[in-house]
CSV table of N, CA, C and O in Angstrom, one decimal:
chain,number,residue,atom,x,y,z
A,147,MET,N,68.0,-20.9,101.1
A,147,MET,CA,68.5,-20.7,99.9
A,147,MET,C,69.9,-20.9,99.6
A,147,MET,O,70.3,-21.6,98.7
A,148,GLU,N,70.5,-19.7,100.3
A,148,GLU,CA,72.1,-19.9,99.9
A,148,GLU,C,72.9,-21.1,100.7
A,148,GLU,O,73.6,-21.7,100.0
A,149,ILE,N,72.3,-21.7,101.7
A,149,ILE,CA,72.7,-22.8,102.2
A,149,ILE,C,72.6,-24.2,101.5
A,149,ILE,O,73.4,-25.0,101.2
A,150,ALA,N,71.4,-24.2,100.8
A,150,ALA,CA,71.2,-25.1,99.8
A,150,ALA,C,72.1,-25.2,98.6
A,150,ALA,O,72.5,-26.0,98.2
A,151,ILE,N,72.4,-23.9,98.2
A,151,ILE,CA,73.1,-23.9,96.7
A,151,ILE,C,74.7,-24.5,97.2
A,151,ILE,O,75.3,-25.1,96.4
A,152,LEU,N,75.0,-23.9,98.5
A,152,LEU,CA,76.3,-24.5,99.2
A,152,LEU,C,76.4,-26.1,99.3
A,152,LEU,O,77.4,-26.6,98.9
A,153,VAL,N,75.2,-26.7,99.9
A,153,VAL,CA,75.4,-28.0,99.9
A,153,VAL,C,75.4,-28.6,98.7
A,153,VAL,O,76.1,-29.7,98.4
A,154,ILE,N,74.7,-28.2,97.8
A,154,ILE,CA,74.6,-28.9,96.2
A,154,ILE,C,76.2,-28.5,95.7
A,154,ILE,O,76.5,-29.8,95.2
A,155,PHE,N,76.7,-27.6,95.7
A,155,PHE,CA,78.1,-27.3,95.3
A,155,PHE,C,78.9,-28.6,95.9
A,155,PHE,O,79.7,-28.9,95.3
A,156,PHE,N,79.1,-28.3,97.4
A,156,PHE,CA,80.0,-29.2,97.8
A,156,PHE,C,79.5,-30.8,97.6
A,156,PHE,O,80.6,-31.9,97.5
A,157,LEU,N,78.4,-31.1,97.5
A,157,LEU,CA,78.0,-32.4,96.9
A,157,LEU,C,78.5,-32.7,95.5
A,157,LEU,O,79.2,-34.0,95.3
A,158,VAL,N,78.4,-32.0,94.6
A,158,VAL,CA,78.8,-32.0,93.4
A,158,VAL,C,80.5,-32.2,93.2
A,158,VAL,O,81.1,-33.2,92.7
A,159,ILE,N,81.2,-31.3,94.2
A,159,ILE,CA,82.9,-31.1,94.1
A,159,ILE,C,82.9,-32.6,94.6
A,159,ILE,O,83.9,-33.3,94.3
A,160,GLY,N,82.5,-33.0,95.9
A,160,GLY,CA,82.8,-34.3,96.4
A,160,GLY,C,82.4,-35.4,95.7
A,160,GLY,O,83.4,-36.6,95.6
A,161,THR,N,81.3,-35.5,95.0
A,161,THR,CA,81.1,-36.5,93.8
A,161,THR,C,82.2,-36.8,92.7
A,161,THR,O,82.7,-37.8,92.5
A,162,TYR,N,82.5,-35.6,92.1
A,162,TYR,CA,83.4,-35.6,91.0
A,162,TYR,C,84.8,-36.0,91.7
A,162,TYR,O,85.5,-36.7,91.0
A,163,SER,N,85.1,-35.5,92.8
A,163,SER,CA,86.6,-35.9,93.4
A,163,SER,C,86.4,-37.3,93.4
A,163,SER,O,87.6,-37.8,93.2
A,164,TYR,N,85.4,-37.9,94.3
A,164,TYR,CA,85.5,-39.2,94.6
A,164,TYR,C,85.6,-40.1,93.2
A,164,TYR,O,86.3,-41.1,93.2
A,165,LEU,N,85.0,-39.9,92.1
A,165,LEU,CA,85.0,-40.6,90.8
A,165,LEU,C,86.6,-40.4,90.0
A,165,LEU,O,87.0,-41.5,89.7
A,166,LYS,N,87.1,-39.1,90.5
A,166,LYS,CA,88.3,-39.2,90.0
A,166,LYS,C,89.5,-39.7,90.9
A,166,LYS,O,90.4,-40.4,90.2
A,167,MET,N,89.2,-40.1,92.1
A,167,MET,CA,90.2,-40.9,93.1
A,167,MET,C,89.7,-42.4,93.0
A,167,MET,O,90.6,-43.0,93.8
A,168,LYS,N,88.8,-42.7,92.3
A,168,LYS,CA,88.3,-44.2,92.8
A,168,LYS,C,89.5,-45.2,92.1
A,168,LYS,O,89.6,-46.2,93.2
A,169,SER,N,90.2,-45.1,91.3
A,169,SER,CA,91.1,-45.9,91.0
A,169,SER,C,92.0,-46.0,92.0
A,169,SER,O,92.9,-46.9,92.2
A,170,VAL,N,92.6,-45.0,92.5
A,170,VAL,CA,93.5,-44.9,93.6
A,170,VAL,C,93.1,-45.5,94.9
A,170,VAL,O,93.7,-46.3,95.5
A,171,ILE,N,91.9,-45.3,95.0
A,171,ILE,CA,91.2,-45.7,96.5
A,171,ILE,C,91.0,-47.5,96.5
A,171,ILE,O,91.4,-48.1,97.2
A,172,ASP,N,90.7,-47.7,95.1
A,172,ASP,CA,90.5,-49.3,94.9
A,172,ASP,C,91.5,-50.1,94.9
A,172,ASP,O,91.8,-51.1,95.2
A,173,GLY,N,92.9,-49.4,94.5
A,173,GLY,CA,94.2,-50.2,94.4
A,173,GLY,C,94.4,-51.0,92.9
A,173,GLY,O,93.3,-50.9,92.2
A,174,PRO,N,95.3,-51.5,93.3
A,174,PRO,CA,95.7,-52.4,91.8
A,174,PRO,C,94.7,-53.8,91.8
A,174,PRO,O,94.1,-53.9,92.8
A,175,LYS,N,94.6,-54.1,90.4
A,175,LYS,CA,93.8,-55.2,90.1
A,175,LYS,C,94.3,-56.1,89.2
A,175,LYS,O,95.0,-55.6,88.2
A,176,VAL,N,94.5,-57.3,89.5
A,176,VAL,CA,95.4,-58.2,88.7
A,176,VAL,C,94.3,-59.4,88.4
A,176,VAL,O,93.9,-60.1,89.5
A,177,SER,N,94.2,-59.9,87.1
A,177,SER,CA,93.1,-60.9,86.9
A,177,SER,C,94.0,-61.9,85.7
A,177,SER,O,94.7,-61.1,84.8
A,178,ILE,N,94.1,-63.2,85.8
A,178,ILE,CA,94.5,-64.0,85.0
A,178,ILE,C,93.2,-64.8,84.1
A,178,ILE,O,92.6,-65.4,84.8
A,179,ILE,N,93.2,-64.5,83.0
A,179,ILE,CA,92.3,-65.1,81.8
A,179,ILE,C,92.5,-66.4,81.6
A,179,ILE,O,91.7,-67.3,81.4
A,180,SER,N,93.7,-66.8,81.2
A,180,SER,CA,94.0,-68.0,80.8
A,180,SER,C,95.5,-68.3,81.2
A,180,SER,O,96.2,-67.4,81.2
A,181,PRO,N,95.8,-69.7,81.6
A,181,PRO,CA,95.1,-70.9,81.5
A,181,PRO,C,94.1,-70.9,82.8
A,181,PRO,O,93.9,-70.0,83.6
A,182,GLU,N,93.2,-71.8,82.8
A,182,GLU,CA,92.3,-71.7,83.7
A,182,GLU,C,92.8,-72.5,85.2
A,182,GLU,O,93.8,-73.5,84.5
A,183,ASN,N,92.3,-72.3,86.1
A,183,ASN,CA,92.9,-72.8,87.4
A,183,ASN,C,92.6,-74.3,87.5
A,183,ASN,O,91.4,-74.7,86.8
A,184,TRP,N,93.5,-75.3,87.8
A,184,TRP,CA,93.5,-76.5,88.0
A,184,TRP,C,93.5,-77.3,86.4
A,184,TRP,O,92.9,-78.3,86.2
A,185,SER,N,93.8,-76.5,85.4
A,185,SER,CA,93.7,-77.1,84.1
A,185,SER,C,95.2,-78.2,84.1
A,185,SER,O,96.2,-77.9,84.7
A,186,ALA,N,95.0,-79.2,83.0
A,186,ALA,CA,95.8,-80.1,83.0
A,186,ALA,C,96.4,-79.5,81.5
A,186,ALA,O,95.6,-79.4,80.5
A,187,THR,N,97.6,-80.0,81.3
A,187,THR,CA,98.2,-79.8,79.8
A,187,THR,C,99.5,-80.7,79.7
A,187,THR,O,100.0,-81.1,80.7
A,188,GLU,N,99.6,-81.4,78.4
A,188,GLU,CA,100.7,-82.0,78.2
A,188,GLU,C,101.9,-81.4,77.5
A,188,GLU,O,103.2,-82.0,77.3
A,189,THR,N,101.9,-80.1,77.1
A,189,THR,CA,102.9,-79.2,76.6
A,189,THR,C,103.7,-78.8,77.5
A,189,THR,O,103.2,-78.4,78.9
A,190,GLY,N,105.0,-78.4,77.5
A,190,GLY,CA,106.0,-77.9,78.3
A,190,GLY,C,105.8,-76.4,78.3
A,190,GLY,O,106.6,-75.9,79.5
A,191,VAL,N,105.1,-75.8,77.5
A,191,VAL,CA,105.2,-74.1,77.5
A,191,VAL,C,103.5,-73.6,77.6
A,191,VAL,O,102.7,-74.6,76.7
A,192,THR,N,103.3,-72.8,78.4
A,192,THR,CA,101.8,-72.6,78.3
A,192,THR,C,101.9,-70.8,78.1
A,192,THR,O,102.8,-70.2,78.6
A,193,LEU,N,100.6,-70.5,77.9
A,193,LEU,CA,100.5,-68.9,77.6
A,193,LEU,C,99.7,-68.2,78.6
A,193,LEU,O,98.6,-68.9,78.5
A,194,VAL,N,100.3,-67.4,79.3
A,194,VAL,CA,99.6,-66.9,80.5
A,194,VAL,C,98.9,-65.3,80.0
A,194,VAL,O,99.9,-64.6,79.5
A,195,ARG,N,97.6,-65.1,79.9
A,195,ARG,CA,97.1,-64.2,79.4
A,195,ARG,C,96.2,-63.4,80.6
A,195,ARG,O,95.5,-64.2,81.4
A,196,GLY,N,96.1,-62.1,80.7
A,196,GLY,CA,95.3,-61.4,81.9
A,196,GLY,C,95.4,-59.9,81.4
A,196,GLY,O,95.9,-59.5,80.7
A,197,THR,N,95.0,-59.3,82.8
A,197,THR,CA,94.8,-58.0,82.6
A,197,THR,C,95.4,-57.3,83.9
A,197,THR,O,95.0,-58.0,85.2
A,198,ALA,N,95.7,-56.3,84.0
A,198,ALA,CA,96.1,-55.5,85.1
A,198,ALA,C,95.6,-54.1,84.9
A,198,ALA,O,95.8,-53.3,83.9
A,199,ARG,N,95.1,-53.4,86.2
A,199,ARG,CA,94.7,-52.2,86.1
A,199,ARG,C,95.2,-51.5,87.5
A,199,ARG,O,95.1,-52.2,88.4
A,200,ASN,N,95.4,-50.3,87.4
A,200,ASN,CA,96.1,-49.3,88.2
A,200,ASN,C,97.3,-49.7,88.9
A,200,ASN,O,97.7,-49.9,89.9
A,201,ILE,N,98.3,-50.1,87.8
A,201,ILE,CA,99.3,-50.9,88.6
A,201,ILE,C,100.6,-50.0,88.0
A,201,ILE,O,100.7,-49.3,87.1
A,202,SER,N,101.8,-50.0,88.9
A,202,SER,CA,102.9,-49.3,88.5
A,202,SER,C,104.1,-50.5,88.2
A,202,SER,O,105.2,-50.4,87.7
A,203,SER,N,103.9,-51.8,88.8
A,203,SER,CA,104.7,-52.8,88.3
A,203,SER,C,104.0,-54.3,88.4
A,203,SER,O,103.0,-54.3,89.1
A,204,LEU,N,104.2,-55.1,87.6
A,204,LEU,CA,103.8,-56.2,87.4
A,204,LEU,C,105.0,-57.5,87.2
A,204,LEU,O,105.8,-57.0,86.5
A,205,SER,N,104.6,-58.5,88.0
A,205,SER,CA,105.5,-59.7,87.5
A,205,SER,C,104.8,-61.0,87.6
A,205,SER,O,103.7,-61.1,88.4
A,206,LEU,N,105.5,-61.9,86.8
A,206,LEU,CA,104.9,-63.3,86.9
A,206,LEU,C,106.0,-64.0,87.4
A,206,LEU,O,107.2,-64.3,86.7
A,207,ASN,N,105.5,-65.0,88.5
A,207,ASN,CA,106.6,-65.8,89.0
A,207,ASN,C,107.9,-64.8,89.4
A,207,ASN,O,109.0,-65.5,89.2
A,208,ASP,N,107.8,-63.7,90.1
A,208,ASP,CA,109.0,-62.8,90.3
A,208,ASP,C,109.8,-62.3,89.2
A,208,ASP,O,110.8,-61.9,89.2
A,209,ARG,N,109.4,-62.6,87.7
A,209,ARG,CA,110.0,-62.0,86.8
A,209,ARG,C,109.0,-60.8,86.2
A,209,ARG,O,107.9,-60.9,86.0
A,210,VAL,N,109.7,-59.7,86.0
A,210,VAL,CA,108.7,-58.4,85.5
A,210,VAL,C,108.4,-58.5,84.1
A,210,VAL,O,109.2,-59.1,83.2
A,211,ILE,N,107.1,-58.1,84.0
A,211,ILE,CA,106.6,-58.2,82.7
A,211,ILE,C,105.7,-56.8,82.5
A,211,ILE,O,105.8,-56.0,83.6
A,212,PHE,N,105.2,-56.8,81.4
A,212,PHE,CA,104.6,-55.5,80.9
A,212,PHE,C,103.3,-55.8,80.4
A,212,PHE,O,102.9,-56.8,79.7
A,213,THR,N,102.5,-54.7,80.4
A,213,THR,CA,101.2,-54.7,79.6
A,213,THR,C,101.1,-53.8,78.4
A,213,THR,O,102.0,-53.1,78.3
A,214,ASP,N,100.1,-54.1,77.8
A,214,ASP,CA,99.9,-53.2,76.4
A,214,ASP,C,99.4,-51.9,76.9
A,214,ASP,O,98.9,-51.8,78.1
A,215,GLU,N,99.0,-50.9,76.2
A,215,GLU,CA,98.1,-49.8,76.3
A,215,GLU,C,96.9,-50.0,77.2
A,215,GLU,O,96.2,-49.2,77.7
A,216,ASN,N,96.0,-51.0,76.7
A,216,ASN,CA,95.0,-51.5,77.6
A,216,ASN,C,94.9,-52.0,79.0
A,216,ASN,O,93.8,-52.6,79.6
A,217,GLY,N,96.2,-52.4,79.5
A,217,GLY,CA,96.4,-53.1,80.6
A,217,GLY,C,96.4,-54.9,80.4
A,217,GLY,O,96.4,-55.4,81.3
A,218,ASP,N,96.4,-55.2,79.1
A,218,ASP,CA,96.7,-56.7,78.9
A,218,ASP,C,97.8,-57.1,79.1
A,218,ASP,O,98.9,-56.3,78.6
A,219,PHE,N,98.2,-58.4,79.5
A,219,PHE,CA,99.3,-58.9,79.2
A,219,PHE,C,99.2,-60.6,79.0
A,219,PHE,O,98.1,-60.9,78.9
A,220,SER,N,100.5,-60.9,78.1
A,220,SER,CA,100.3,-62.0,77.5
A,220,SER,C,102.1,-62.6,77.6
A,220,SER,O,102.9,-62.0,77.0
A,221,GLU,N,102.3,-63.6,78.3
A,221,GLU,CA,103.7,-64.2,78.5
A,221,GLU,C,103.6,-65.8,78.4
A,221,GLU,O,103.1,-66.5,78.9
A,222,LYS,N,104.7,-66.3,77.7
A,222,LYS,CA,105.0,-67.5,77.8
A,222,LYS,C,105.6,-68.2,79.0
A,222,LYS,O,106.6,-67.1,79.3
A,223,VAL,N,105.3,-69.3,79.7
A,223,VAL,CA,105.9,-69.9,80.8
A,223,VAL,C,106.2,-71.3,80.5
A,223,VAL,O,105.5,-72.0,80.1
A,224,ALA,N,107.3,-71.5,81.1
A,224,ALA,CA,107.9,-73.1,80.9
A,224,ALA,C,107.3,-73.7,82.1
A,224,ALA,O,107.3,-73.1,83.0
A,225,LEU,N,106.7,-75.1,81.8
A,225,LEU,CA,106.4,-75.7,82.8
A,225,LEU,C,107.0,-76.9,83.3
A,225,LEU,O,107.8,-77.6,82.3
A,226,LEU,N,107.3,-77.4,84.6
A,226,LEU,CA,107.7,-78.5,85.1
A,226,LEU,C,106.6,-79.6,85.0
A,226,LEU,O,105.5,-79.3,85.1
A,227,PRO,N,107.0,-81.0,85.0
A,227,PRO,CA,106.6,-82.0,85.0
A,227,PRO,C,105.6,-81.9,86.4
A,227,PRO,O,106.5,-81.5,87.5
A,228,GLY,N,104.4,-82.2,86.3
A,228,GLY,CA,103.8,-82.3,87.6
A,228,GLY,C,103.0,-80.9,87.9
A,228,GLY,O,102.5,-80.3,87.1
A,229,TYR,N,103.1,-80.8,89.3
A,229,TYR,CA,102.2,-79.4,89.6
A,229,TYR,C,103.1,-78.3,89.5
A,229,TYR,O,104.1,-78.1,90.1
A,230,ASN,N,102.2,-77.2,89.0
A,230,ASN,CA,102.9,-76.0,88.9
A,230,ASN,C,102.1,-74.8,89.4
A,230,ASN,O,100.6,-75.1,89.2
A,231,ILE,N,102.7,-73.7,89.9
A,231,ILE,CA,102.3,-72.7,90.3
A,231,ILE,C,102.5,-71.5,89.6
A,231,ILE,O,103.7,-71.2,89.6
A,232,LEU,N,101.4,-70.6,89.1
A,232,LEU,CA,101.7,-69.4,88.2
A,232,LEU,C,101.1,-68.1,89.1
A,232,LEU,O,100.0,-68.1,89.6
A,233,SER,N,102.0,-67.3,89.6
A,233,SER,CA,101.8,-66.2,90.3
A,233,SER,C,102.1,-64.9,89.6
A,233,SER,O,103.0,-64.5,89.2
A,234,VAL,N,100.8,-64.1,89.4
A,234,VAL,CA,101.1,-62.8,88.8
A,234,VAL,C,100.8,-61.7,89.9
A,234,VAL,O,99.8,-61.7,90.6
A,235,LYS,N,101.8,-61.0,90.2
A,235,LYS,CA,101.7,-59.9,91.1
A,235,LYS,C,101.7,-58.4,90.6
A,235,LYS,O,102.4,-58.2,89.7
A,236,GLY,N,101.0,-57.7,91.4
A,236,GLY,CA,100.9,-56.3,90.8
A,236,GLY,C,100.9,-55.2,92.0
A,236,GLY,O,100.3,-55.7,93.2
A,237,ALA,N,101.5,-54.2,91.8
A,237,ALA,CA,101.5,-53.1,92.8
A,237,ALA,C,101.4,-51.7,92.3
A,237,ALA,O,101.7,-51.7,91.3
A,238,ASP,N,100.8,-50.8,93.1
A,238,ASP,CA,100.5,-49.6,92.6
A,238,ASP,C,101.6,-48.5,93.2
A,238,ASP,O,102.4,-49.2,93.9
A,239,LYS,N,101.5,-47.5,92.8
A,239,LYS,CA,102.7,-46.4,93.3
A,239,LYS,C,102.3,-46.0,94.6
A,239,LYS,O,103.5,-45.4,95.2
A,240,PHE,N,101.5,-46.3,95.5
A,240,PHE,CA,101.3,-46.1,96.8
A,240,PHE,C,101.8,-47.3,97.6
A,240,PHE,O,101.5,-47.3,98.9
A,241,GLY,N,102.2,-48.4,97.2
A,241,GLY,CA,102.5,-49.6,97.9
A,241,GLY,C,101.3,-50.6,98.1
A,241,GLY,O,101.9,-51.7,98.5
A,242,LYS,N,100.1,-50.5,97.5
A,242,LYS,CA,99.4,-51.4,97.6
A,242,LYS,C,99.7,-52.8,96.5
A,242,LYS,O,100.0,-52.1,95.5
A,243,LYS,N,99.3,-54.0,97.2
A,243,LYS,CA,99.7,-55.0,96.1
A,243,LYS,C,98.5,-55.9,96.0
A,243,LYS,O,97.6,-56.0,96.9
A,244,THR,N,98.5,-56.6,94.9
A,244,THR,CA,97.6,-57.6,94.7
A,244,THR,C,98.4,-58.9,94.2
A,244,THR,O,99.4,-58.5,93.6
A,245,GLU,N,97.5,-60.2,94.1
A,245,GLU,CA,98.0,-61.0,93.5
A,245,GLU,C,96.9,-62.0,93.0
A,245,GLU,O,95.9,-62.5,93.5
A,246,ALA,N,97.4,-62.8,91.7
A,246,ALA,CA,96.4,-63.7,91.0
A,246,ALA,C,97.4,-65.1,90.9
A,246,ALA,O,98.3,-64.9,90.5
A,247,VAL,N,96.8,-66.0,91.4
A,247,VAL,CA,97.4,-67.4,91.3
A,247,VAL,C,96.5,-68.4,90.5
A,247,VAL,O,95.4,-68.4,90.6
A,248,VAL,N,97.2,-69.0,89.5
A,248,VAL,CA,96.8,-70.3,88.9
A,248,VAL,C,97.6,-71.4,89.0
A,248,VAL,O,98.7,-71.2,89.0
A,249,LYS,N,96.7,-72.4,89.3
A,249,LYS,CA,97.6,-73.9,89.6
A,249,LYS,C,97.3,-74.8,88.5
A,249,LYS,O,96.2,-74.9,87.8
A,250,LEU,N,98.4,-75.4,87.7
A,250,LEU,CA,98.6,-76.0,86.5
A,250,LEU,C,99.1,-77.5,86.7
A,250,LEU,O,99.9,-77.4,87.6
A,251,VAL,N,98.7,-78.5,86.2
A,251,VAL,CA,99.3,-79.8,86.1
A,251,VAL,C,99.7,-80.1,84.9
A,251,VAL,O,98.9,-80.2,83.8
A,252,ARG,N,101.1,-80.4,84.8
A,252,ARG,CA,101.7,-80.9,83.4
A,252,ARG,C,101.8,-82.4,83.5
A,252,ARG,O,102.5,-82.9,84.3
A,253,LYS,N,101.0,-82.9,82.6
A,253,LYS,CA,101.2,-84.4,82.5
A,253,LYS,C,102.5,-84.9,81.6
A,253,LYS,O,102.6,-84.3,80.7
A,254,GLU,N,102.9,-86.1,82.0
A,254,GLU,CA,104.2,-86.4,81.2
A,254,GLU,C,103.8,-87.5,80.3
A,254,GLU,O,102.6,-88.1,80.3
């Protein structure tokens, strides 16, 4: 009986600890909502929107950007004629990194 109580106690503590540490274990997450990959545009500026979770730093084409309190970001980017690559990189405080990439074509 006492062993069963100890096993249940440690299972509860282990489960609680895992759920609290899940974001640290999973690492940073970055996603780009818009523009869509391989989309074409005729404008010279596009709005990049997305979300970032569990990050301590975030950059768009190696330029530091910031998120709001919900982890959403929105930044305008100038596009060159032709093929463009937009890269959003995120890192957590433990050094884990992630990247989301969108490729666009600007028509002239």
